[in-house]
Coordinates of C-alpha atoms and ligand atoms in Angstrom, one line a residue:
X1 CA -11.4 11.8 -32.0
X2 CA -7.6 11.9 -32.3
X3 CA -7.2 12.2 -28.6
X4 CA -9.8 9.5 -27.8
X5 CA -8.0 7.1 -30.3
X6 CA -4.6 7.9 -28.8
X7 CA -5.9 7.2 -25.3
X8 CA -7.3 3.9 -26.4
X9 CA -4.0 3.0 -28.0
X10 CA -2.3 3.7 -24.6
X11 CA -4.6 1.9 -22.1
X12 CA -7.1 -0.1 -24.2
X13 CA -10.7 0.7 -24.9
X14 CA -11.9 -0.7 -21.6
X15 CA -10.1 1.9 -19.6
X16 CA -11.0 5.1 -21.5
X17 CA -14.4 6.8 -21.3
X18 CA -16.2 9.8 -22.8
X19 CA -19.5 8.4 -21.8
X20 CA -21.7 11.3 -20.4
X21 CA -22.7 9.3 -17.2
X22 CA -19.1 8.6 -16.4
X23 CA -18.0 12.1 -17.1
X24 CA -20.7 13.3 -14.7
X25 CA -19.2 11.2 -11.9
X26 CA -15.9 13.0 -12.3
X27 CA -17.4 16.5 -12.6
X28 CA -18.0 16.8 -8.9
X29 CA -17.0 15.8 -5.4
X30 CA -19.1 15.4 -2.3
X31 CA -18.6 19.0 -1.2
X32 CA -20.1 22.2 -2.6
X33 CA -17.6 23.3 -5.3
X34 CA -18.6 24.1 -8.9
X35 CA -19.0 21.2 -11.3
X36 CA -17.3 20.7 -14.7
X37 CA -17.2 17.6 -16.8
X38 CA -13.9 16.4 -18.2
X39 CA -13.6 15.5 -21.9
X40 CA -12.2 12.1 -21.1
X41 CA -11.5 9.8 -18.2
X42 CA -8.6 7.4 -18.4
X43 CA -7.4 4.7 -16.0
X44 CA -3.7 3.9 -16.7
X45 CA -2.2 0.6 -15.4
X46 CA 1.4 1.5 -15.1
X47 CA 3.9 4.5 -14.9
X48 CA 4.7 4.0 -18.5
X49 CA 1.1 4.4 -19.5
X50 CA 0.9 7.6 -17.3
X51 CA 4.0 8.8 -19.1
X52 CA 2.4 8.3 -22.5
X53 CA -0.8 10.1 -21.4
X54 CA 1.3 13.1 -20.2
X55 CA 3.2 13.2 -23.5
X56 CA -0.1 13.2 -25.4
X57 CA -1.5 16.0 -23.2
X58 CA 1.6 18.1 -23.8
X59 CA 1.2 17.6 -27.6
X60 CA -2.4 18.8 -27.5
X61 CA -1.9 21.2 -24.5
X62 CA -4.9 19.6 -22.8
X63 CA -5.3 19.7 -19.0
X64 CA -4.6 16.6 -16.9
X65 CA -6.2 16.0 -13.6
X66 CA -4.8 13.2 -11.4
X67 CA -7.5 11.6 -9.2
X68 CA -7.4 9.2 -6.3
X69 CA -10.8 9.0 -4.6
X70 CA -11.7 12.7 -5.0
X71 CA -12.7 12.9 -1.3
X72 CA -11.2 16.2 -0.2
X73 CA -14.6 17.9 -0.3
X74 CA -12.9 21.0 -1.6
X75 CA -12.9 20.2 -5.3
X76 CA -9.2 19.6 -5.7
X77 CA -9.7 16.9 -8.3
X78 CA -12.6 18.5 -10.2
X79 CA -11.6 19.3 -13.8
X80 CA -12.5 23.0 -13.7
X81 CA -10.8 23.5 -17.1
X82 CA -12.0 20.2 -18.6
X83 CA -9.4 17.9 -20.1
X84 CA -8.4 14.4 -19.2
X85 CA -9.1 13.0 -15.7
X86 CA -6.4 10.4 -14.9
X87 CA -8.0 8.0 -12.4
X88 CA -5.2 6.2 -10.7
X89 CA -7.1 3.6 -8.8
X90 CA -6.1 0.7 -11.2
X91 CA -2.5 1.1 -10.0
X92 CA -3.1 -0.4 -6.6
X93 CA -0.2 -2.7 -5.9
X94 CA 1.5 -2.9 -2.5
X95 CA 4.9 -3.4 -4.0
X96 CA 7.0 -4.0 -1.0
X97 CA 7.0 -4.0 2.8
X98 CA 10.4 -3.8 4.4
X99 CA 9.6 -5.0 7.9
X100 CA 12.9 -4.3 9.6
X101 CA 13.2 -0.8 8.0
X102 CA 9.5 -0.2 8.7
X103 CA 8.4 1.2 5.3
X104 CA 6.2 0.2 2.5
X105 CA 6.3 1.0 -1.3
X106 CA 2.9 1.4 -2.8
X107 CA 1.2 2.6 -6.0
X108 CA -1.1 5.6 -6.1
X109 CA -4.3 3.7 -6.2
X110 CA -3.8 1.9 -2.9
X111 CA -6.5 2.9 -0.6
X112 CA -6.4 3.5 3.2
X113 CA -8.6 0.4 3.7
X114 CA -6.4 -1.8 1.4
X115 CA -3.2 -0.9 3.2
X116 CA -4.7 -1.3 6.6
X117 CA -6.2 -4.7 5.8
X118 CA -2.9 -5.9 4.1
X119 CA -0.8 -4.9 7.1
X120 CA -3.2 -6.4 9.6
X121 CA -3.1 -9.7 7.7
X122 CA 0.6 -9.9 6.8
X123 CA 2.5 -7.6 9.2
X124 CA 0.3 -7.4 12.3
X125 CA 3.0 -5.6 14.2
X126 CA 3.1 -2.7 11.7
X127 CA 0.6 0.1 10.8
X128 CA 0.4 3.4 9.0
X129 CA -1.1 6.7 10.1
X130 CA -4.7 6.4 9.1
X131 CA -7.0 9.5 8.5
X132 CA -10.7 9.4 9.4
X133 CA -11.5 9.7 5.7
X134 CA -13.5 6.9 4.2
X135 CA -11.4 3.7 3.6
X136 CA -11.7 4.3 -0.1
X137 CA -9.5 7.4 0.1
X138 CA -6.1 6.8 -1.4
X139 CA -2.9 7.0 0.7
X140 CA -1.2 9.1 -2.0
X141 CA -4.1 11.5 -2.2
X142 CA -3.9 12.1 1.5
X143 CA -0.2 12.5 1.5
X144 CA -0.4 15.0 -1.3
X145 CA -2.7 17.3 0.6
X146 CA -0.7 17.1 3.9
X147 CA -3.3 15.0 5.6
X148 CA -3.3 14.0 9.2
X149 CA -4.0 10.6 10.7
X150 CA -4.1 8.7 14.0
X151 CA -0.3 8.8 14.4
X152 CA 0.0 12.6 13.6
X153 CA 0.2 13.5 17.3
X154 CA 3.3 11.4 17.6
X155 CA 5.0 11.9 14.2
X156 CA 3.5 15.0 12.5
X157 CA 1.6 15.5 9.2
X158 CA 1.3 12.3 7.1
X159 CA 3.3 13.9 4.4
X160 CA 6.4 13.9 6.7
X161 CA 6.2 10.1 6.6
X162 CA 7.3 9.9 2.9
X163 CA 10.5 7.9 2.3
X164 CA 10.6 8.2 -1.5
X165 CA 8.6 9.1 -4.6
X166 CA 8.4 8.1 -8.2
X167 CA 6.9 10.9 -10.3
X168 CA 5.9 11.3 -13.9
X169 CA 6.9 15.0 -14.4
X170 CA 4.6 17.3 -16.4
X171 CA 7.1 17.0 -19.3
X172 CA 6.8 13.2 -19.3
X173 CA 10.1 12.3 -17.6
X174 CA 9.9 9.6 -15.0
X175 CA 11.9 10.7 -12.0
X176 CA 12.7 9.1 -8.6
X177 CA 13.6 11.0 -5.5
X178 CA 15.1 9.9 -2.2
X179 CA 17.2 6.9 -1.5
X180 CA 15.4 5.0 -4.3
X181 CA 17.1 7.4 -6.8
X182 CA 20.4 5.6 -6.2
X183 CA 19.7 2.5 -4.2
X184 CA 17.2 -0.4 -4.3
X185 CA 16.0 0.7 -0.8
X186 CA 13.2 3.2 -0.2
X187 CA 14.2 4.1 3.4
X188 CA 14.4 7.9 3.3
X189 CA 14.3 11.1 1.3
X190 CA 17.1 12.5 3.4
X191 CA 20.1 13.3 3.4
X192 CA 19.7 14.5 -0.3
X193 CA 18.3 17.9 -1.1
X194 CA 14.6 17.8 -0.1
X195 CA 13.0 17.5 -3.5
X196 CA 9.8 15.9 -2.0
X197 CA 8.7 19.4 -1.1
X198 CA 8.2 20.2 -4.8
X199 CA 5.3 17.6 -4.9
X200 CA 3.7 17.6 -1.5
X201 CA 0.9 20.1 -1.0
X202 CA 0.8 21.0 -4.7
X203 CA -2.4 19.1 -5.5
X204 CA -1.0 17.3 -8.5
X205 CA 0.2 20.5 -10.3
X206 CA 3.8 19.5 -10.4
X207 CA 3.5 15.9 -11.5
X208 CA 1.8 12.5 -11.1
X209 CA 3.0 10.3 -8.3
X210 CA 3.3 6.7 -9.5
X211 CA 5.1 5.2 -6.5
X212 CA 5.3 6.2 -2.9
X213 CA 7.6 5.1 -0.1
X214 CA 5.9 5.4 3.3
X215 CA 7.0 5.0 6.9
X216 CA 5.2 2.3 9.0
X217 CA 5.1 2.3 12.7
X218 CA 4.8 -0.3 15.6
X219 CA 1.2 -1.5 15.9
X220 CA 0.5 -2.3 19.5
X221 CA -1.9 -5.1 20.4
X222 CA -4.2 -3.0 22.6
X223 CA -5.7 0.4 22.1
X224 CA -7.8 2.4 24.6
X225 CA -9.4 5.8 25.0
X226 CA -10.1 8.3 27.8
X227 CA -12.3 11.3 27.2
X228 CA -11.6 14.5 29.2
X229 CA -14.5 16.9 29.4
X230 CA -14.2 20.7 30.1
X231 CA -16.7 23.5 29.8
X232 CA -14.1 26.3 29.4
X233 CA -12.5 26.3 25.9
X234 CA -9.8 28.7 27.2
X235 CA -8.3 25.7 29.2
X236 CA -8.0 23.3 26.2
X237 CA -4.6 24.5 25.0
X238 CA -3.1 23.9 28.5
X239 CA -4.8 20.5 28.8
X240 CA -3.4 19.5 25.5
X241 CA 0.1 20.7 26.5
X242 CA 0.0 18.6 29.7
X243 CA -1.3 15.5 27.9
X244 CA 1.2 15.7 25.1
X245 CA 4.0 16.3 27.6
X246 CA 3.5 12.7 28.9
X247 CA 4.3 11.3 25.4
X248 CA 1.8 8.6 26.3
X249 CA -0.9 9.4 23.8
X250 CA -1.1 8.1 20.3
X251 CA -3.8 10.5 19.0
X252 CA -5.5 13.5 20.6
X253 CA -8.8 14.7 19.2
X254 CA -10.9 17.7 20.2
X255 CA -14.6 17.8 19.7
X256 CA -17.5 20.2 20.3
X257 CA -20.9 20.2 18.7
X258 CA -24.4 21.1 19.8
X259 CA -25.9 17.6 19.0
X260 CA -26.6 15.4 20.8
X261 CA -27.7 17.9 23.5
X262 CA -25.5 16.3 26.2
X263 CA -22.4 17.5 24.3
X264 CA -23.6 21.1 24.0
X265 CA -21.1 23.7 25.3
X266 CA -18.6 21.2 26.5
X267 CA -15.3 20.4 24.8
X268 CA -14.3 16.7 24.6
X269 CA -10.6 15.9 24.5
X270 CA -10.4 12.3 23.2
X271 CA -7.1 10.8 24.2
X272 CA -6.1 7.5 22.5
X273 CA -3.3 5.4 23.8
X274 CA -2.0 1.9 23.2
X275 CA 0.2 -0.9 24.6
X276 CA 1.3 -4.4 24.1
X277 CA 0.0 -5.5 27.6
X278 CA -2.6 -4.5 30.1
X279 CA 0.3 -3.3 32.3
X280 CA 1.5 -0.9 29.7
X281 CA -2.1 0.4 29.1
X282 CA -2.7 0.9 32.8
X283 CA 0.6 2.7 33.2
X284 CA -0.2 5.1 30.4
X285 CA -3.7 5.7 31.7
X286 CA -2.3 6.6 35.1
X287 CA 0.3 9.0 33.5
X288 CA -2.5 10.7 31.5
X289 CA -4.8 11.0 34.4
X290 CA -2.0 12.5 36.5
X291 CA -1.2 15.1 33.9
X292 CA -4.6 16.8 34.3
X293 CA -5.2 16.0 38.0
X294 CA -5.1 19.7 38.9
X295 CA -8.2 20.2 36.6
X296 CA -10.0 17.3 38.2
X297 CA -9.2 18.6 41.7
X298 CA -10.4 22.1 40.9
X299 CA -13.5 20.6 39.2
X300 CA -12.7 22.4 35.9
X301 CA -12.7 19.1 34.1
X302 CA -13.0 15.4 34.5
X303 CA -13.0 12.1 32.6
X304 CA -16.2 10.9 31.1
X305 CA -17.5 7.4 32.0
X306 CA -17.7 5.4 28.8
X307 CA -20.1 2.5 28.4
X308 CA -18.7 -0.4 26.3
X309 CA -20.8 0.5 23.3
X310 CA -19.8 4.2 23.4
X311 CA -16.2 3.2 23.9
X312 CA -16.4 0.9 20.9
X313 CA -17.8 3.8 18.8
X314 CA -14.9 6.0 19.8
X315 CA -12.3 3.3 19.1
X316 CA -13.5 2.7 15.5
X317 CA -10.8 3.4 13.0
X318 CA -11.5 5.3 10.8
X319 CA -14.1 6.9 13.1
X320 CA -17.5 7.0 11.3
X321 CA -18.9 9.3 14.0
X322 CA -16.9 12.1 12.3
X323 CA -19.6 12.4 9.7
X324 CA -22.6 11.5 11.7
X325 CA -23.4 15.1 12.5
X326 CA -23.8 15.6 8.7
X327 CA -27.3 14.2 8.9
X328 CA -28.5 16.7 11.5
X329 CA -30.2 18.6 8.6
X330 CA -31.4 15.4 7.0
X331 CA -29.9 15.1 3.5
X332 CA -26.4 14.0 4.5
X333 CA -24.0 16.6 3.2
X334 CA -21.3 18.5 5.0
X335 CA -18.4 20.8 4.2
X336 CA -15.5 21.9 6.4
X337 CA -12.7 24.3 6.5
X338 CA -9.7 22.6 8.1
X339 CA -7.7 25.3 9.7
X340 CA -4.2 24.5 10.7
X341 CA -3.7 26.8 13.7
X342 CA -1.5 27.1 16.8
X343 CA -3.2 25.1 19.7
X344 CA -3.3 28.3 21.8
X345 CA -5.9 29.7 19.3
X346 CA -8.4 26.9 20.1
X347 CA -10.8 29.0 22.2
X348 CA -10.8 31.9 19.8
X349 CA -11.4 29.6 16.8
X350 CA -14.3 27.9 18.6
X351 CA -15.8 31.3 19.4
X352 CA -15.5 32.3 15.8
X353 CA -17.1 29.0 14.6
X354 CA -20.1 29.5 16.8
X355 CA -20.5 33.2 15.7
X356 CA -20.3 32.2 12.1
X357 CA -22.9 29.4 12.6
X358 CA -25.2 31.8 14.4
X359 CA -24.9 34.5 11.8
X360 CA -25.8 32.0 9.0
X361 CA -28.5 30.3 11.0
X362 CA -26.9 26.9 10.5
X363 CA -25.7 24.3 12.9
X364 CA -22.0 23.3 13.2
X365 CA -19.6 20.6 14.3
X366 CA -16.0 20.8 15.4
X367 CA -13.5 18.0 15.3
X368 CA -9.8 18.8 15.7
X369 CA -6.6 16.8 15.6
X370 CA -3.4 17.7 17.5
X371 CA -0.4 17.5 15.2
X372 CA 3.0 16.7 16.7
X373 CA 3.5 17.4 20.4
X374 CA 1.0 20.3 20.2
X375 CA 3.1 21.9 17.5
X376 CA -0.2 22.8 15.8
X377 CA -3.6 21.4 15.2
X378 CA -6.2 20.9 12.5
X379 CA -9.3 22.7 13.7
X380 CA -12.4 21.9 11.6
X381 CA -15.1 24.5 11.0
X382 CA -17.8 22.0 9.8
X383 CA -21.3 22.8 8.5
X384 CA -23.9 20.2 7.5
X385 CA -26.4 20.8 4.7
X386 CA -29.3 19.0 3.1
X387 CA -28.6 18.2 -0.5
X388 CA -32.3 18.6 -1.4
X389 CA -32.5 22.1 0.1
X390 CA -30.7 24.8 -2.0
X391 CA -31.0 27.4 0.7
X392 CA -29.2 25.2 3.3
X393 CA -26.4 24.6 0.7
X394 CA -26.0 28.3 0.2
X395 CA -25.8 29.0 3.9
X396 CA -23.2 26.3 4.3
X397 CA -21.2 27.8 1.5
X398 CA -21.3 31.3 3.0
X399 CA -20.3 29.9 6.4
X400 CA -17.4 28.0 4.9
X401 CA -16.2 31.2 3.1
X402 CA -16.2 33.1 6.3
X403 CA -14.4 30.3 8.1
X404 CA -11.5 30.5 5.6
X405 CA -11.3 34.2 6.4
X406 CA -11.5 33.5 10.1
X407 CA -8.6 31.0 9.8
X408 CA -6.4 33.6 8.2
X409 CA -7.4 36.2 10.9
X410 CA -6.4 33.7 13.5
X411 CA -2.9 33.5 12.0
X412 CA -3.7 30.0 10.7
X413 CA -3.5 28.4 7.3
X414 CA -6.5 26.9 5.5
X415 CA -5.7 23.2 4.7
X416 CA -6.6 21.7 1.3
X417 CA -8.2 25.0 0.4
X418 CA -10.7 25.4 -2.4
X419 CA -9.8 27.6 -5.3
X420 CA -11.2 30.8 -3.7
X421 CA -9.3 30.0 -0.5
X422 CA -6.1 29.3 -2.5
X423 CA -6.5 32.8 -3.9
X424 CA -6.9 34.3 -0.4
X425 CA -3.7 32.6 0.7
X426 CA -1.7 33.7 -2.4
X427 CA -2.9 37.2 -2.0
X428 CA -1.7 37.4 1.6
X429 CA 1.5 35.4 1.6
X430 CA 5.0 36.8 1.2
X431 CA 5.1 38.1 -2.4
X432 CA 8.4 36.5 -3.1
X433 CA 7.2 33.1 -1.8
X434 CA 4.2 33.4 -4.1
X435 CA 6.5 34.3 -7.0
X436 CA 8.7 31.4 -6.2
X437 CA 5.7 29.0 -6.4
X438 CA 4.8 30.5 -9.8
X439 CA 8.4 30.0 -11.0
X440 CA 8.5 26.4 -9.9
X441 CA 5.3 25.6 -11.7
X442 CA 6.4 27.4 -14.8
X443 CA 9.7 25.5 -14.8
X444 CA 8.2 22.1 -14.2
X445 CA 5.1 22.5 -16.4
X446 CA 5.8 24.9 -19.2
X447 CA 2.5 24.1 -21.0
X448 CA 0.4 24.6 -17.8
X449 CA -1.4 21.3 -18.2
X450 CA -1.3 19.9 -14.7
X451 CA -4.5 20.3 -12.7
X452 CA -4.8 23.9 -13.9
X453 CA -6.5 26.5 -11.8
X454 CA -4.9 25.2 -8.6
X455 CA -2.1 27.3 -7.0
X456 CA -2.0 29.5 -10.1
X457 CA -3.8 32.6 -9.0
X458 CA -1.7 35.6 -9.8
X459 CA 0.4 36.6 -6.8
Ligands
FAD501 C1 -15.7 12.0 6.2 C2 -14.3 12.5 5.8 C3 -13.4 12.5 6.8 C4 -12.1 12.9 6.6 N1 -11.1 12.8 7.5 C5 -9.8 13.1 7.3 C6 -8.8 13.0 8.3 O1 -9.0 12.5 9.4 N2 -7.5 13.3 7.9 C7 -7.2 13.8 6.7 O2 -6.1 14.0 6.4 N3 -8.2 14.0 5.7 C8 -9.5 13.7 6.0 N4 -10.4 13.8 5.0 C9 -10.1 14.5 3.7 C10 -9.7 13.6 2.5 O3 -10.8 12.8 2.2 C11 -8.6 12.7 2.7 O4 -7.4 13.4 3.1 C12 -8.3 11.8 1.6 O5 -7.2 10.9 2.0 C13 -7.9 12.4 0.3 O6 -7.5 11.3 -0.6 P1 -8.2 11.1 -2.0 O7 -7.8 9.8 -2.6 O8 -9.7 11.3 -1.9 O9 -7.5 12.3 -2.8 P2 -8.0 13.1 -4.1 O10 -9.1 14.0 -3.7 O11 -8.3 12.2 -5.2 O12 -6.7 13.9 -4.4 C14 -6.2 14.9 -3.6 C15 -5.3 15.9 -4.5 O13 -4.2 15.2 -4.9 C16 -4.1 15.0 -6.4 N5 -3.7 13.7 -6.6 C17 -4.3 12.5 -6.3 N6 -3.6 11.5 -6.6 C18 -2.5 12.0 -7.2 C19 -1.3 11.4 -7.8 N7 -1.1 10.1 -7.8 N8 -0.3 12.2 -8.3 C20 -0.5 13.5 -8.3 N9 -1.6 14.1 -7.8 C21 -2.6 13.4 -7.3 C22 -5.6 15.4 -6.8 O14 -5.5 16.0 -8.1 C23 -6.0 16.3 -5.7 O15 -5.6 17.6 -6.0 C24 -11.7 13.4 5.3 C25 -12.7 13.5 4.3 C26 -14.0 13.0 4.5 C27 -15.0 13.0 3.5

């Protein structure tokens, strides 16, 4: 009762809940992780309210779980030790866009869809790097898990696009890092010591982000796609190398899945490019075609003819086709292990994905995104399941487990890992690095209240 009353005093009765139905909503995400209901859900409206909630949680040593849209599918915002879920979606102001400096300052509840629509309406020559997650996913949630979007091939992980942060630290202090810590401008976190690293990739265990500075990029008037098709996965890494060498592509996506049948056993390399004029588009198309001409001549690969409706499908942003395979088993669920791997491991990863799917008698899907100029890629091992069929869910879970192991064997790193995969990572990583992570958490969060369970498995 004390905690409930205190939360009502902070945010008002309308924005606190301990109602069973609402607690249920926050006990799960759309993946296959364990469920646990929180004790309370609270929706703060400002950084000061977040601060008061953090101070309260410290007083009672009760867990706090910051939540955006909870769409990671790996349970990273599930309150596994109960406590207070802090749903940040009410804080959804786009505070500033600095057009000439190409950055925006936003609150943590701003969704991908909201930022995209706002920029298209008010700053049509600017855009941000958009993941293929549903538009209701938050920009901050995506940054905090090192997400990747349509500009990642050009500029790297979305988390490298951060220009400043405001954080409520686990002890309740409000802290700004980057240029905004000493200037009204939010243009960069450099050249100061790189404190942003203490918050990115930590799944909310080191503080609650209440403002984010984010780089924006030129939005070109036209966007087009070419799809290169190969039947030998061993050649994909070289094809990607040649394509990225042209520096003409905006986004490069790999895809392989057994459905529809026409895609079976061929790899599609989707190459997105853009321009402000037809001339620019045609120039880029020519450069991209030329880069893989030797494969076309040797008949090892070729460009696919796209009818206008198929092309429209491919050009959709975010791409809804990413999840379409999830209904292969009727029942609409899917899980995936996003493996961050060197591109040269593509063929081996695909082989492992197929072996795992076969062993567990389950179908699969693969979508990958090149990050940087081929510096690495996100390779998804994806498995659909039917929510009404327990056995299919178990099979997907086992296949997922094996995919995490396969990722590590490939020399890769599981992205946004579930708790058991976080354990696998911490057990295998350099012991002193794991110890350093533990020390950082202990230093920032002496009461261990922030999203407990995550990144805290004993090294
Ligand atoms: C169909 C589908 C397609 C997807 N495609 C992509 C893709 O192309 N690229 C990609 O990168 N991802 C993709 N994802 C994964 C994921 O959904 C997105 O990355 C999404 O942006 C995560 O945002 P969220 O708001 O759901 O974050 P949440 O799940 O709510 O949060 C993520 C983590 O950050 C913490 N957190 C959230 N907000 C805060 C805050 N303000 N302060 C501190 N901690 C916080 C949470 O506790 C959690 O640990 C996809 C997911 C689906 C379902």
